[in-house]
Amino acid sequence: AQSVTQPDIHITVSEGASLELRCNYSYGATPYLFWYVQSPGQGLQLLLKYFSGDTLVQGIKGFEAEFKRSQSSFNLRKPSVHWSDAAEYFCAVGTWSSASKIIFGSGTRLSIRP
Amino acid sequence: DTGVSQDPRHKITKRGQNVTFRCDPISEHNRLYWYRQTLGQGPEFLTYFQNEAQLEKSRLLSDRFSAERPKGSFSTLEIQRTEQGDSAMYLCASSLAGLGGEGTEAFFGQGTRLTVV
């Protein structure tokens, strides 16, 4: 079964600084990978996804993520954060199979220091 | 199409009562998921449907929980004899599975926040 680990529960960065949120997955075959963002009391919004092809994927709001098969990682990055980026970020993994479901990590809460 | 919609947005119920939530997926999506999210945690998978067939149920889904998707369109999640531990946000999502059964990204509704008092 697939699983996702987000090792950082809470991260604080200064506005304008760069950001990297870590995600490691466990799955025996080729996964497909996602990053979602959730603002307080809201549903989840998809930031970006990786299915195949170029391992560096671009998403909305200036985010990007890189799939590294050798490290089983899919870290999320942004070169310069804005105060509006403060939210909860979830990494998720799905599988290429007919019995597909999407499994989420426990999330990383991002705070922005003015 | 305005996306995945869930009703109600909030529900407060007394312990022991039954509650039912509804989810309307994006109209062309054939796959529908239910997740539960407690404070400070990621969404936990409960169950999912492909069209009207319930393909998988998590061990988190006790006998008090039942989900249906009778015509392959909207879905309901019922919790019988609610307990305080059922208090959580219940999220619905939908996606379009490919011809080979492979999945795609899931689009989420705003969720139903359940409080059991």
Coordinates of N, CA and C in Angstrom, one line a residue:
Chain A
A1 N 0.8 -1.2 0.0 CA 0.0 0.0 0.0 C 0.9 1.2 0.0
Q2 N 0.3 2.3 -0.6 CA 1.1 3.5 -0.6 C 1.0 4.3 0.6
S3 N 2.0 5.1 0.9 CA 2.0 6.0 2.1 C 2.8 7.3 1.8
V4 N 2.6 8.3 2.6 CA 3.2 9.6 2.4 C 3.7 10.1 3.7
T5 N 4.9 10.7 3.7 CA 5.4 11.3 4.9 C 5.8 12.7 4.6
Q6 N 5.3 13.6 5.5 CA 5.7 15.0 5.5 C 6.4 15.2 6.8
P7 N 7.7 15.3 6.8 CA 8.4 15.3 8.1 C 8.3 16.6 8.9
D8 N 8.0 17.7 8.2 CA 7.9 19.0 8.9 C 6.4 19.3 9.2
I9 N 6.1 19.4 10.5 CA 4.8 19.7 10.9 C 4.4 21.2 10.7
H10 N 5.4 22.0 11.0 CA 5.2 23.5 11.0 C 6.5 24.2 10.5
I11 N 6.4 25.1 9.6 CA 7.5 25.8 9.1 C 7.1 27.3 9.0
T12 N 8.1 28.1 9.5 CA 7.9 29.6 9.4 C 9.0 30.2 8.6
V13 N 8.6 30.9 7.6 CA 9.6 31.6 6.7 C 9.2 33.1 6.6
S14 N 10.2 33.9 6.3 CA 10.0 35.3 6.2 C 9.4 35.6 4.8
E15 N 8.5 36.6 4.7 CA 8.0 37.0 3.4 C 9.1 37.4 2.5
G16 N 9.0 36.8 1.3 CA 10.1 37.1 0.3 C 11.2 36.0 0.3
A17 N 11.2 35.2 1.3 CA 12.2 34.1 1.4 C 11.8 33.0 0.5
S18 N 12.7 32.1 0.2 CA 12.4 30.9 -0.5 C 11.8 29.8 0.4
L19 N 11.1 28.9 -0.2 CA 10.4 27.8 0.6 C 10.7 26.5 0.0
E20 N 10.9 25.5 0.8 CA 10.9 24.1 0.4 C 10.2 23.2 1.4
L21 N 9.1 22.6 1.0 CA 8.4 21.6 1.8 C 8.7 20.2 1.4
R22 N 9.0 19.4 2.3 CA 9.5 18.0 2.0 C 8.3 17.0 2.0
C23 N 8.5 16.1 1.1 CA 7.5 15.0 1.0 C 8.2 13.7 0.5
N24 N 8.0 12.6 1.2 CA 8.5 11.3 0.8 C 7.4 10.4 0.7
Y25 N 7.4 9.5 -0.3 CA 6.3 8.6 -0.5 C 6.9 7.2 -0.5
S26 N 6.0 6.2 -0.3 CA 6.3 4.8 -0.3 C 5.3 4.1 -1.2
Y27 N 5.8 3.6 -2.3 CA 5.0 2.8 -3.2 C 5.9 2.0 -4.2
G28 N 5.5 0.8 -4.4 CA 6.4 -0.1 -5.2 C 6.5 0.2 -6.7
A29 N 5.5 0.8 -7.2 CA 5.4 1.0 -8.6 C 5.5 2.6 -8.9
T30 N 5.2 2.9 -10.1 CA 5.2 4.4 -10.4 C 4.0 5.1 -9.8
P31 N 4.3 6.0 -9.0 CA 3.1 6.7 -8.4 C 2.7 7.9 -9.2
Y32 N 1.6 8.5 -8.9 CA 1.4 9.8 -9.4 C 1.2 10.7 -8.1
L33 N 1.7 11.9 -8.2 CA 1.9 12.7 -7.0 C 1.3 14.0 -7.1
F34 N 0.8 14.5 -5.9 CA 0.1 15.8 -5.9 C 0.6 16.7 -4.7
W35 N 0.4 17.9 -4.9 CA 0.4 18.9 -3.7 C -0.9 19.6 -3.7
Y36 N -1.5 19.7 -2.5 CA -2.7 20.4 -2.3 C -2.5 21.5 -1.2
V37 N -3.2 22.5 -1.3 CA -3.2 23.6 -0.3 C -4.6 23.7 0.3
Q38 N -4.6 24.0 1.6 CA -5.9 24.2 2.3 C -5.8 25.4 3.3
S39 N -6.7 26.3 3.0 CA -6.8 27.5 3.9 C -7.8 27.1 5.0
P40 N -7.7 27.8 6.2 CA -8.5 27.4 7.3 C -10.0 27.3 7.0
G41 N -10.6 26.2 7.4 CA -12.0 25.9 7.1 C -12.4 25.7 5.7
Q42 N -11.5 25.5 4.8 CA -11.8 25.3 3.4 C -11.4 23.9 2.9
G43 N -11.9 23.6 1.7 CA -11.5 22.4 1.1 C -10.1 22.5 0.5
L44 N -9.7 21.5 -0.2 CA -8.3 21.4 -0.7 C -8.3 21.9 -2.2
Q45 N -7.2 22.6 -2.5 CA -7.0 23.1 -3.8 C -5.8 22.5 -4.4
L46 N -5.8 22.0 -5.6 CA -4.7 21.4 -6.2 C -3.7 22.4 -6.6
L47 N -2.4 22.3 -6.2 CA -1.4 23.2 -6.6 C -0.7 22.7 -7.9
L48 N -0.4 21.4 -7.9 CA 0.3 20.8 -9.0 C 0.3 19.3 -8.9
K49 N 0.6 18.6 -10.0 CA 0.6 17.2 -10.1 C 1.7 16.6 -10.9
Y50 N 2.1 15.4 -10.6 CA 3.1 14.7 -11.5 C 2.5 13.4 -11.8
F51 N 2.4 13.1 -13.2 CA 2.0 11.8 -13.6 C 3.1 11.1 -14.3
S52 N 3.8 11.8 -15.2 CA 4.9 11.2 -16.0 C 5.6 12.3 -16.7
G53 N 6.8 12.0 -17.3 CA 7.5 13.0 -18.1 C 8.4 13.8 -17.3
D54 N 8.5 15.1 -17.6 CA 9.4 16.0 -16.9 C 9.2 15.9 -15.4
T55 N 10.3 15.7 -14.7 CA 10.2 15.5 -13.3 C 10.1 16.8 -12.5
L56 N 10.3 17.9 -13.2 CA 10.1 19.2 -12.6 C 8.7 19.7 -13.1
V57 N 7.8 19.9 -12.2 CA 6.5 20.3 -12.6 C 6.2 21.7 -12.0
Q58 N 5.5 22.5 -12.8 CA 5.1 23.8 -12.4 C 3.6 23.8 -12.0
G59 N 3.3 24.6 -11.0 CA 1.9 24.6 -10.6 C 1.4 26.1 -10.6
I60 N 0.3 26.2 -9.9 CA -0.3 27.5 -9.7 C 0.4 28.3 -8.6
K61 N 0.2 29.6 -8.6 CA 0.7 30.5 -7.6 C 2.2 30.5 -7.4
G62 N 2.9 30.1 -8.5 CA 4.4 30.2 -8.5 C 5.1 29.0 -7.9
F63 N 4.3 28.0 -7.6 CA 4.9 26.8 -7.0 C 5.4 25.8 -8.0
E64 N 6.5 25.1 -7.6 CA 7.0 24.0 -8.4 C 7.4 22.8 -7.5
A65 N 7.5 21.6 -8.1 CA 7.9 20.5 -7.4 C 8.7 19.6 -8.3
E66 N 9.6 18.8 -7.6 CA 10.5 18.0 -8.4 C 10.4 16.5 -7.9
F67 N 10.1 15.6 -8.8 CA 10.0 14.2 -8.5 C 11.4 13.6 -8.6
K68 N 11.8 13.0 -7.5 CA 13.1 12.3 -7.5 C 12.9 10.8 -7.1
R69 N 12.9 10.0 -8.2 CA 12.6 8.6 -7.9 C 13.6 7.9 -7.0
S70 N 14.8 8.3 -7.1 CA 15.9 7.6 -6.3 C 15.7 7.9 -4.9
Q71 N 15.1 9.1 -4.6 CA 14.9 9.5 -3.2 C 13.5 9.3 -2.7
S72 N 12.6 8.8 -3.6 CA 11.2 8.7 -3.3 C 10.7 10.0 -2.7
S73 N 11.0 11.1 -3.4 CA 10.6 12.4 -2.8 C 9.9 13.2 -3.9
F74 N 9.1 14.2 -3.4 CA 8.4 15.1 -4.3 C 8.3 16.4 -3.5
N75 N 9.4 17.1 -3.4 CA 9.4 18.4 -2.6 C 8.8 19.5 -3.3
L76 N 8.1 20.4 -2.6 CA 7.5 21.6 -3.1 C 8.4 22.8 -2.9
R77 N 8.5 23.6 -3.9 CA 9.3 24.8 -3.7 C 8.6 26.1 -4.2
K78 N 9.1 27.2 -3.7 CA 8.6 28.5 -4.2 C 9.8 29.4 -3.9
P79 N 10.2 30.2 -4.9 CA 11.4 31.1 -4.8 C 11.2 32.2 -3.8
S80 N 9.9 32.7 -3.7 CA 9.7 33.9 -2.9 C 8.3 33.8 -2.4
V81 N 8.1 33.6 -1.1 CA 6.7 33.4 -0.5 C 6.1 34.8 -0.3
H82 N 4.8 34.7 -0.3 CA 3.9 35.9 0.0 C 3.1 35.6 1.2
W83 N 2.7 36.7 1.9 CA 1.9 36.4 3.1 C 0.7 35.6 2.9
S84 N 0.1 35.7 1.7 CA -1.1 34.9 1.3 C -0.8 33.4 1.2
D85 N 0.5 33.0 1.2 CA 0.8 31.6 1.1 C 0.6 30.8 2.4
A86 N 0.4 31.6 3.5 CA 0.2 30.9 4.8 C -1.0 30.0 4.7
A87 N -0.8 28.7 5.0 CA -1.9 27.7 4.8 C -1.3 26.4 5.2
E88 N -2.1 25.3 5.1 CA -1.7 24.0 5.3 C -1.4 23.3 3.9
Y89 N -0.3 22.6 3.8 CA 0.1 22.0 2.5 C 0.1 20.5 2.7
F90 N -0.5 19.8 1.8 CA -0.6 18.4 1.8 C 0.0 17.8 0.5
C91 N 0.9 16.8 0.8 CA 1.4 16.0 -0.3 C 0.5 14.7 -0.4
A92 N 0.3 14.2 -1.6 CA -0.6 13.0 -1.7 C -0.1 12.2 -2.9
V93 N -0.3 10.9 -2.7 CA 0.1 9.9 -3.8 C -1.1 9.1 -4.2
G94 N -1.1 8.8 -5.5 CA -2.1 7.9 -6.1 C -1.3 6.9 -6.9
T95 N -2.1 5.9 -7.4 CA -1.4 4.8 -8.0 C -2.0 4.5 -9.4
W96 N -1.1 4.0 -10.3 CA -1.6 3.6 -11.6 C -2.2 2.2 -11.5
S97 N -3.4 2.2 -11.1 CA -4.1 0.9 -11.1 C -5.6 1.1 -11.2
S98 N -6.2 0.0 -11.4 CA -7.7 0.1 -11.5 C -8.3 0.3 -10.1
A99 N -7.6 0.0 -9.1 CA -8.1 0.2 -7.8 C -7.4 1.4 -7.1
S100 N -7.5 2.5 -7.8 CA -6.8 3.7 -7.4 C -7.4 4.5 -6.3
K101 N -6.7 4.9 -5.4 CA -7.1 5.9 -4.4 C -6.0 6.8 -4.1
I102 N -6.3 7.9 -3.5 CA -5.3 8.9 -3.2 C -5.1 9.0 -1.7
I103 N -3.8 8.9 -1.3 CA -3.5 8.9 0.1 C -2.7 10.2 0.4
F104 N -3.1 10.8 1.6 CA -2.5 12.1 1.9 C -1.5 12.0 3.0
G105 N -0.5 12.9 3.0 CA 0.4 13.0 4.2 C -0.4 13.8 5.3
S106 N 0.3 14.0 6.4 CA -0.3 14.6 7.6 C -0.3 16.2 7.5
G107 N 0.4 16.7 6.5 CA 0.4 18.1 6.2 C 1.6 18.9 6.9
T108 N 1.9 20.0 6.3 CA 2.8 21.0 6.8 C 2.2 22.3 6.9
R109 N 2.1 22.9 8.1 CA 1.5 24.2 8.2 C 2.6 25.3 8.0
L110 N 2.3 26.2 7.1 CA 3.3 27.2 6.7 C 2.8 28.5 7.3
S111 N 3.7 29.2 8.1 CA 3.4 30.5 8.6 C 4.4 31.4 7.9
I112 N 4.0 32.7 7.7 CA 4.8 33.7 7.1 C 5.1 34.8 8.1
R113 N 6.4 35.0 8.2 CA 6.9 36.1 9.1 C 6.9 37.4 8.3
P114 N 6.3 38.5 8.8 CA 6.3 39.7 8.0 C 7.7 40.3 7.8
Chain B
D1 N -20.6 24.1 -14.7 CA -20.4 23.3 -13.5 C -19.5 24.0 -12.5
T2 N -20.0 24.1 -11.3 CA -19.3 24.9 -10.3 C -18.4 24.0 -9.4
G3 N -18.2 22.8 -9.7 CA -17.3 22.0 -8.9 C -18.0 21.0 -8.0
V4 N -17.3 20.5 -7.1 CA -17.9 19.5 -6.1 C -18.6 20.3 -5.1
S5 N -19.8 19.9 -4.8 CA -20.6 20.6 -3.7 C -21.0 19.6 -2.7
Q6 N -21.0 20.1 -1.4 CA -21.4 19.3 -0.3 C -22.4 20.0 0.5
D7 N -23.3 19.2 1.1 CA -24.4 19.7 1.9 C -24.7 18.8 3.0
P8 N -24.9 19.3 4.3 CA -24.7 20.7 4.6 C -23.2 21.1 4.8
R9 N -22.9 22.4 5.0 CA -21.5 22.8 5.3 C -21.2 22.5 6.8
H10 N -22.2 22.7 7.6 CA -22.0 22.4 9.0 C -23.2 21.6 9.6
K11 N -22.8 20.7 10.5 CA -23.9 20.0 11.1 C -23.5 19.7 12.6
I12 N -24.4 20.1 13.5 CA -24.2 19.9 14.9 C -25.3 18.9 15.3
T13 N -24.9 17.8 15.9 CA -25.9 16.8 16.3 C -25.6 16.2 17.7
K14 N -26.6 15.7 18.3 CA -26.4 15.1 19.6 C -25.9 13.6 19.4
R15 N -25.1 13.2 20.4 CA -24.6 11.9 20.4 C -25.7 10.9 20.3
G16 N -25.6 9.9 19.4 CA -26.6 8.9 19.3 C -27.5 9.1 18.1
Q17 N -27.5 10.3 17.6 CA -28.4 10.6 16.4 C -27.7 10.2 15.1
N18 N -28.5 10.0 14.1 CA -28.0 9.7 12.8 C -27.9 10.9 11.9
V19 N -26.9 11.0 11.1 CA -26.7 12.1 10.2 C -26.4 11.6 8.8
T20 N -26.8 12.4 7.8 CA -26.5 12.1 6.4 C -26.0 13.3 5.7
F21 N -24.9 13.1 5.0 CA -24.3 14.1 4.2 C -24.4 13.8 2.7
R22 N -24.5 14.9 1.9 CA -24.6 14.7 0.5 C -23.4 15.3 -0.2
C23 N -23.1 14.6 -1.3 CA -22.0 15.2 -2.2 C -22.4 15.1 -3.6
D24 N -22.3 16.2 -4.3 CA -22.6 16.2 -5.8 C -21.2 16.5 -6.5
P25 N -20.8 15.5 -7.2 CA -19.4 15.6 -7.9 C -19.5 16.5 -9.1
I26 N -18.4 16.7 -9.7 CA -18.4 17.3 -11.0 C -19.0 16.4 -12.0
S27 N -19.9 16.9 -12.9 CA -20.9 16.1 -13.6 C -20.3 14.9 -14.4
E28 N -19.2 15.1 -15.0 CA -18.6 14.1 -15.9 C -17.7 13.1 -15.2
H29 N -17.5 13.4 -13.9 CA -16.5 12.5 -13.1 C -17.2 11.2 -12.7
N30 N -16.4 10.1 -13.0 CA -17.0 8.8 -12.7 C -16.5 8.3 -11.3
R31 N -15.5 8.9 -10.7 CA -15.0 8.5 -9.5 C -15.3 9.4 -8.3
L32 N -15.7 8.9 -7.2 CA -16.1 9.8 -6.1 C -15.5 9.2 -4.8
Y33 N -14.9 10.1 -4.0 CA -14.2 9.7 -2.8 C -14.8 10.4 -1.6
W34 N -14.7 9.7 -0.5 CA -15.0 10.3 0.8 C -13.8 10.2 1.7
Y35 N -13.5 11.4 2.3 CA -12.4 11.4 3.3 C -12.9 12.1 4.6
R36 N -12.1 11.8 5.7 CA -12.4 12.4 6.9 C -11.1 13.1 7.4
Q37 N -11.3 14.3 7.9 CA -10.2 15.1 8.3 C -10.4 15.7 9.7
T38 N -9.5 15.3 10.6 CA -9.6 15.9 12.0 C -8.5 17.0 12.1
L39 N -8.7 17.8 13.1 CA -7.9 19.0 13.3 C -6.4 18.6 13.3
G40 N -5.6 19.3 12.5 CA -4.2 19.1 12.4 C -3.7 17.8 11.7
Q41 N -4.6 17.2 11.0 CA -4.3 16.0 10.3 C -4.6 16.1 8.8
G42 N -4.0 15.2 8.0 CA -4.4 15.2 6.6 C -5.7 14.4 6.4
P43 N -6.3 14.5 5.3 CA -7.5 13.8 5.0 C -7.2 12.3 5.0
E44 N -8.1 11.5 5.7 CA -7.9 10.1 5.8 C -9.0 9.5 4.8
F45 N -8.5 8.6 4.0 CA -9.4 7.9 3.1 C -10.4 7.1 3.8
L46 N -11.7 7.2 3.3 CA -12.8 6.4 3.9 C -13.3 5.4 2.9
T47 N -13.6 5.9 1.7 CA -14.2 5.0 0.7 C -14.2 5.7 -0.7
Y48 N -14.3 4.9 -1.7 CA -14.5 5.5 -3.0 C -15.4 4.6 -3.9
F49 N -16.0 5.3 -4.9 CA -16.9 4.7 -5.9 C -16.3 5.0 -7.3
Q50 N -16.5 4.0 -8.1 CA -16.3 4.2 -9.5 C -17.7 4.0 -10.1
N51 N -18.3 5.0 -10.7 CA -19.7 5.0 -11.0 C -20.5 4.6 -9.8
E52 N -21.4 3.6 -9.8 CA -22.2 3.3 -8.6 C -21.6 2.2 -7.8
A53 N -20.4 1.7 -8.2 CA -19.8 0.6 -7.5 C -18.8 1.1 -6.4
Q54 N -19.0 0.6 -5.2 CA -18.1 1.0 -4.1 C -16.9 0.1 -4.2
L55 N -15.8 0.6 -4.6 CA -14.6 -0.3 -4.9 C -13.8 -0.6 -3.7
E56 N -13.7 0.3 -2.7 CA -12.9 0.1 -1.6 C -13.4 0.8 -0.4
K57 N -13.3 0.2 0.8 CA -13.7 0.8 2.1 C -12.5 0.7 3.0
S58 N -12.2 1.8 3.7 CA -11.1 1.8 4.7 C -11.6 1.1 5.9
R59 N -10.6 0.6 6.6 CA -10.9 0.0 8.0 C -11.4 1.0 8.9
L60 N -11.2 2.3 8.6 CA -11.7 3.4 9.4 C -13.2 3.4 9.4
L61 N -13.8 2.9 8.3 CA -15.2 3.0 8.1 C -15.9 1.9 8.9
S62 N -16.3 2.2 10.1 CA -17.0 1.2 11.0 C -18.4 0.9 10.4
D63 N -19.0 -0.1 11.1 CA -20.3 -0.5 10.6 C -21.4 0.6 10.8
R64 N -21.1 1.6 11.5 CA -22.0 2.7 11.7 C -22.0 3.6 10.5
F65 N -21.0 3.5 9.6 CA -20.9 4.3 8.5 C -21.4 3.6 7.2
S66 N -22.1 4.3 6.4 CA -22.5 3.7 5.1 C -22.5 4.7 4.1
A67 N -22.0 4.4 2.9 CA -22.0 5.3 1.8 C -22.7 4.7 0.6
E68 N -23.4 5.5 -0.2 CA -24.0 5.1 -1.4 C -23.8 6.0 -2.5
R69 N -23.9 5.5 -3.7 CA -23.9 6.3 -4.9 C -24.9 5.7 -5.9
P70 N -26.1 5.7 -5.7 CA -27.1 4.9 -6.3 C -27.2 5.0 -7.8
K71 N -27.0 6.1 -8.4 CA -27.1 6.2 -9.9 C -25.8 6.7 -10.5
G72 N -24.7 6.5 -9.7 CA -23.4 6.9 -10.2 C -23.2 8.4 -10.3
S73 N -24.1 9.2 -9.6 CA -24.0 10.7 -9.7 C -23.7 11.1 -8.3
F74 N -24.7 11.6 -7.6 CA -24.4 12.1 -6.2 C -24.2 11.0 -5.3
S75 N -23.6 11.3 -4.1 CA -23.4 10.2 -3.1 C -23.9 10.7 -1.7
T76 N -24.2 9.8 -0.9 CA -24.5 10.1 0.5 C -23.6 9.3 1.4
L77 N -23.3 10.0 2.5 CA -22.6 9.3 3.6 C -23.4 9.4 4.9
E78 N -23.8 8.3 5.4 CA -24.6 8.3 6.6 C -23.8 7.7 7.8
I79 N -24.0 8.4 8.9 CA -23.4 7.9 10.2 C -24.5 7.6 11.1
Q80 N -24.6 6.4 11.6 CA -25.6 6.0 12.5 C -25.0 6.1 14.0
R81 N -25.9 6.4 14.9 CA -25.6 6.4 16.3 C -24.2 7.2 16.5
T82 N -24.2 8.4 16.2 CA -23.0 9.2 16.2 C -22.4 9.2 17.6
E83 N -21.0 9.3 17.5 CA -20.2 9.4 18.8 C -19.4 10.7 18.7
Q84 N -18.9 11.1 19.8 CA -18.1 12.3 19.8 C -16.9 12.2 19.0
G85 N -16.3 11.0 18.9 CA -15.2 10.8 18.1 C -15.4 10.9 16.6
D86 N -16.7 11.0 16.2 CA -17.0 11.2 14.8 C -16.9 12.7 14.4
S87 N -16.7 13.6 15.3 CA -16.6 15.0 15.0 C -15.3 15.2 14.1
A88 N -15.6 15.8 13.0 CA -14.5 15.9 12.0 C -15.1 16.7 10.8
M89 N -14.2 17.0 9.9 CA -14.6 17.5 8.6 C -14.7 16.3 7.6
Y90 N -15.8 16.2 6.9 CA -16.0 15.1 6.0 C -15.9 15.7 4.6
L91 N -14.9 15.3 3.8 CA -14.6 15.8 2.5 C -15.0 14.8 1.4
C92 N -15.5 15.4 0.4 CA -15.9 14.6 -0.8 C -15.0 15.1 -1.9
A93 N -14.6 14.2 -2.8 CA -13.8 14.6 -4.0 C -14.3 13.8 -5.1
S94 N -14.0 14.3 -6.3 CA -14.3 13.5 -7.5 C -13.2 13.6 -8.5
S95 N -13.1 12.6 -9.4 CA -12.1 12.6 -10.4 C -12.6 11.8 -11.6
L96 N -11.9 11.9 -12.7 CA -12.2 11.2 -13.9 C -11.2 10.1 -14.1
A97 N -11.6 8.8 -14.0 CA -10.7 7.7 -14.2 C -10.5 7.5 -15.7
G98 N -9.3 7.1 -16.1 CA -9.0 6.9 -17.5 C -9.6 5.6 -18.0
L99 N -9.4 5.3 -19.3 CA -10.0 4.1 -19.9 C -9.4 2.8 -19.2
G100 N -8.1 2.9 -18.8 CA -7.4 1.8 -18.2 C -7.7 1.7 -16.7
G101 N -8.5 2.6 -16.2 CA -8.8 2.6 -14.8 C -7.9 3.5 -14.0
E102 N -6.8 4.0 -14.7 CA -5.9 4.9 -13.9 C -6.6 6.2 -13.5
G103 N -6.1 6.6 -12.4 CA -6.8 7.8 -11.8 C -6.2 9.1 -12.2
T104 N -6.8 10.2 -11.9 CA -6.3 11.5 -12.1 C -6.5 12.3 -10.8
E105 N -6.2 13.6 -11.0 CA -6.3 14.4 -9.7 C -7.8 14.5 -9.3
A106 N -7.9 14.6 -7.9 CA -9.2 14.7 -7.3 C -9.5 16.1 -7.0
F107 N -10.7 16.5 -7.3 CA -11.2 17.9 -7.0 C -12.1 17.8 -5.8
F108 N -11.8 18.6 -4.8 CA -12.5 18.5 -3.5 C -13.6 19.5 -3.3
G109 N -14.6 19.1 -2.6 CA -15.6 20.1 -2.1 C -15.1 20.8 -0.9
Q110 N -16.0 21.7 -0.4 CA -15.6 22.5 0.8 C -15.7 21.7 2.1
G111 N -16.4 20.6 2.0 CA -16.5 19.7 3.2 C -17.7 20.0 4.1
T112 N -18.1 19.0 4.9 CA -19.1 19.2 5.9 C -18.5 19.0 7.2
R113 N -18.6 20.0 8.1 CA -18.0 19.9 9.4 C -19.0 19.4 10.4
L114 N -18.8 18.2 10.9 CA -19.7 17.6 11.9 C -19.2 17.8 13.3
T115 N -20.1 18.3 14.1 CA -19.8 18.4 15.6 C -20.8 17.5 16.3
V116 N -20.3 16.6 17.1 CA -21.2 15.7 17.9 C -21.1 16.2 19.3
V117 N -22.2 16.6 19.9 CA -22.2 17.1 21.3 C -22.9 16.1 22.3

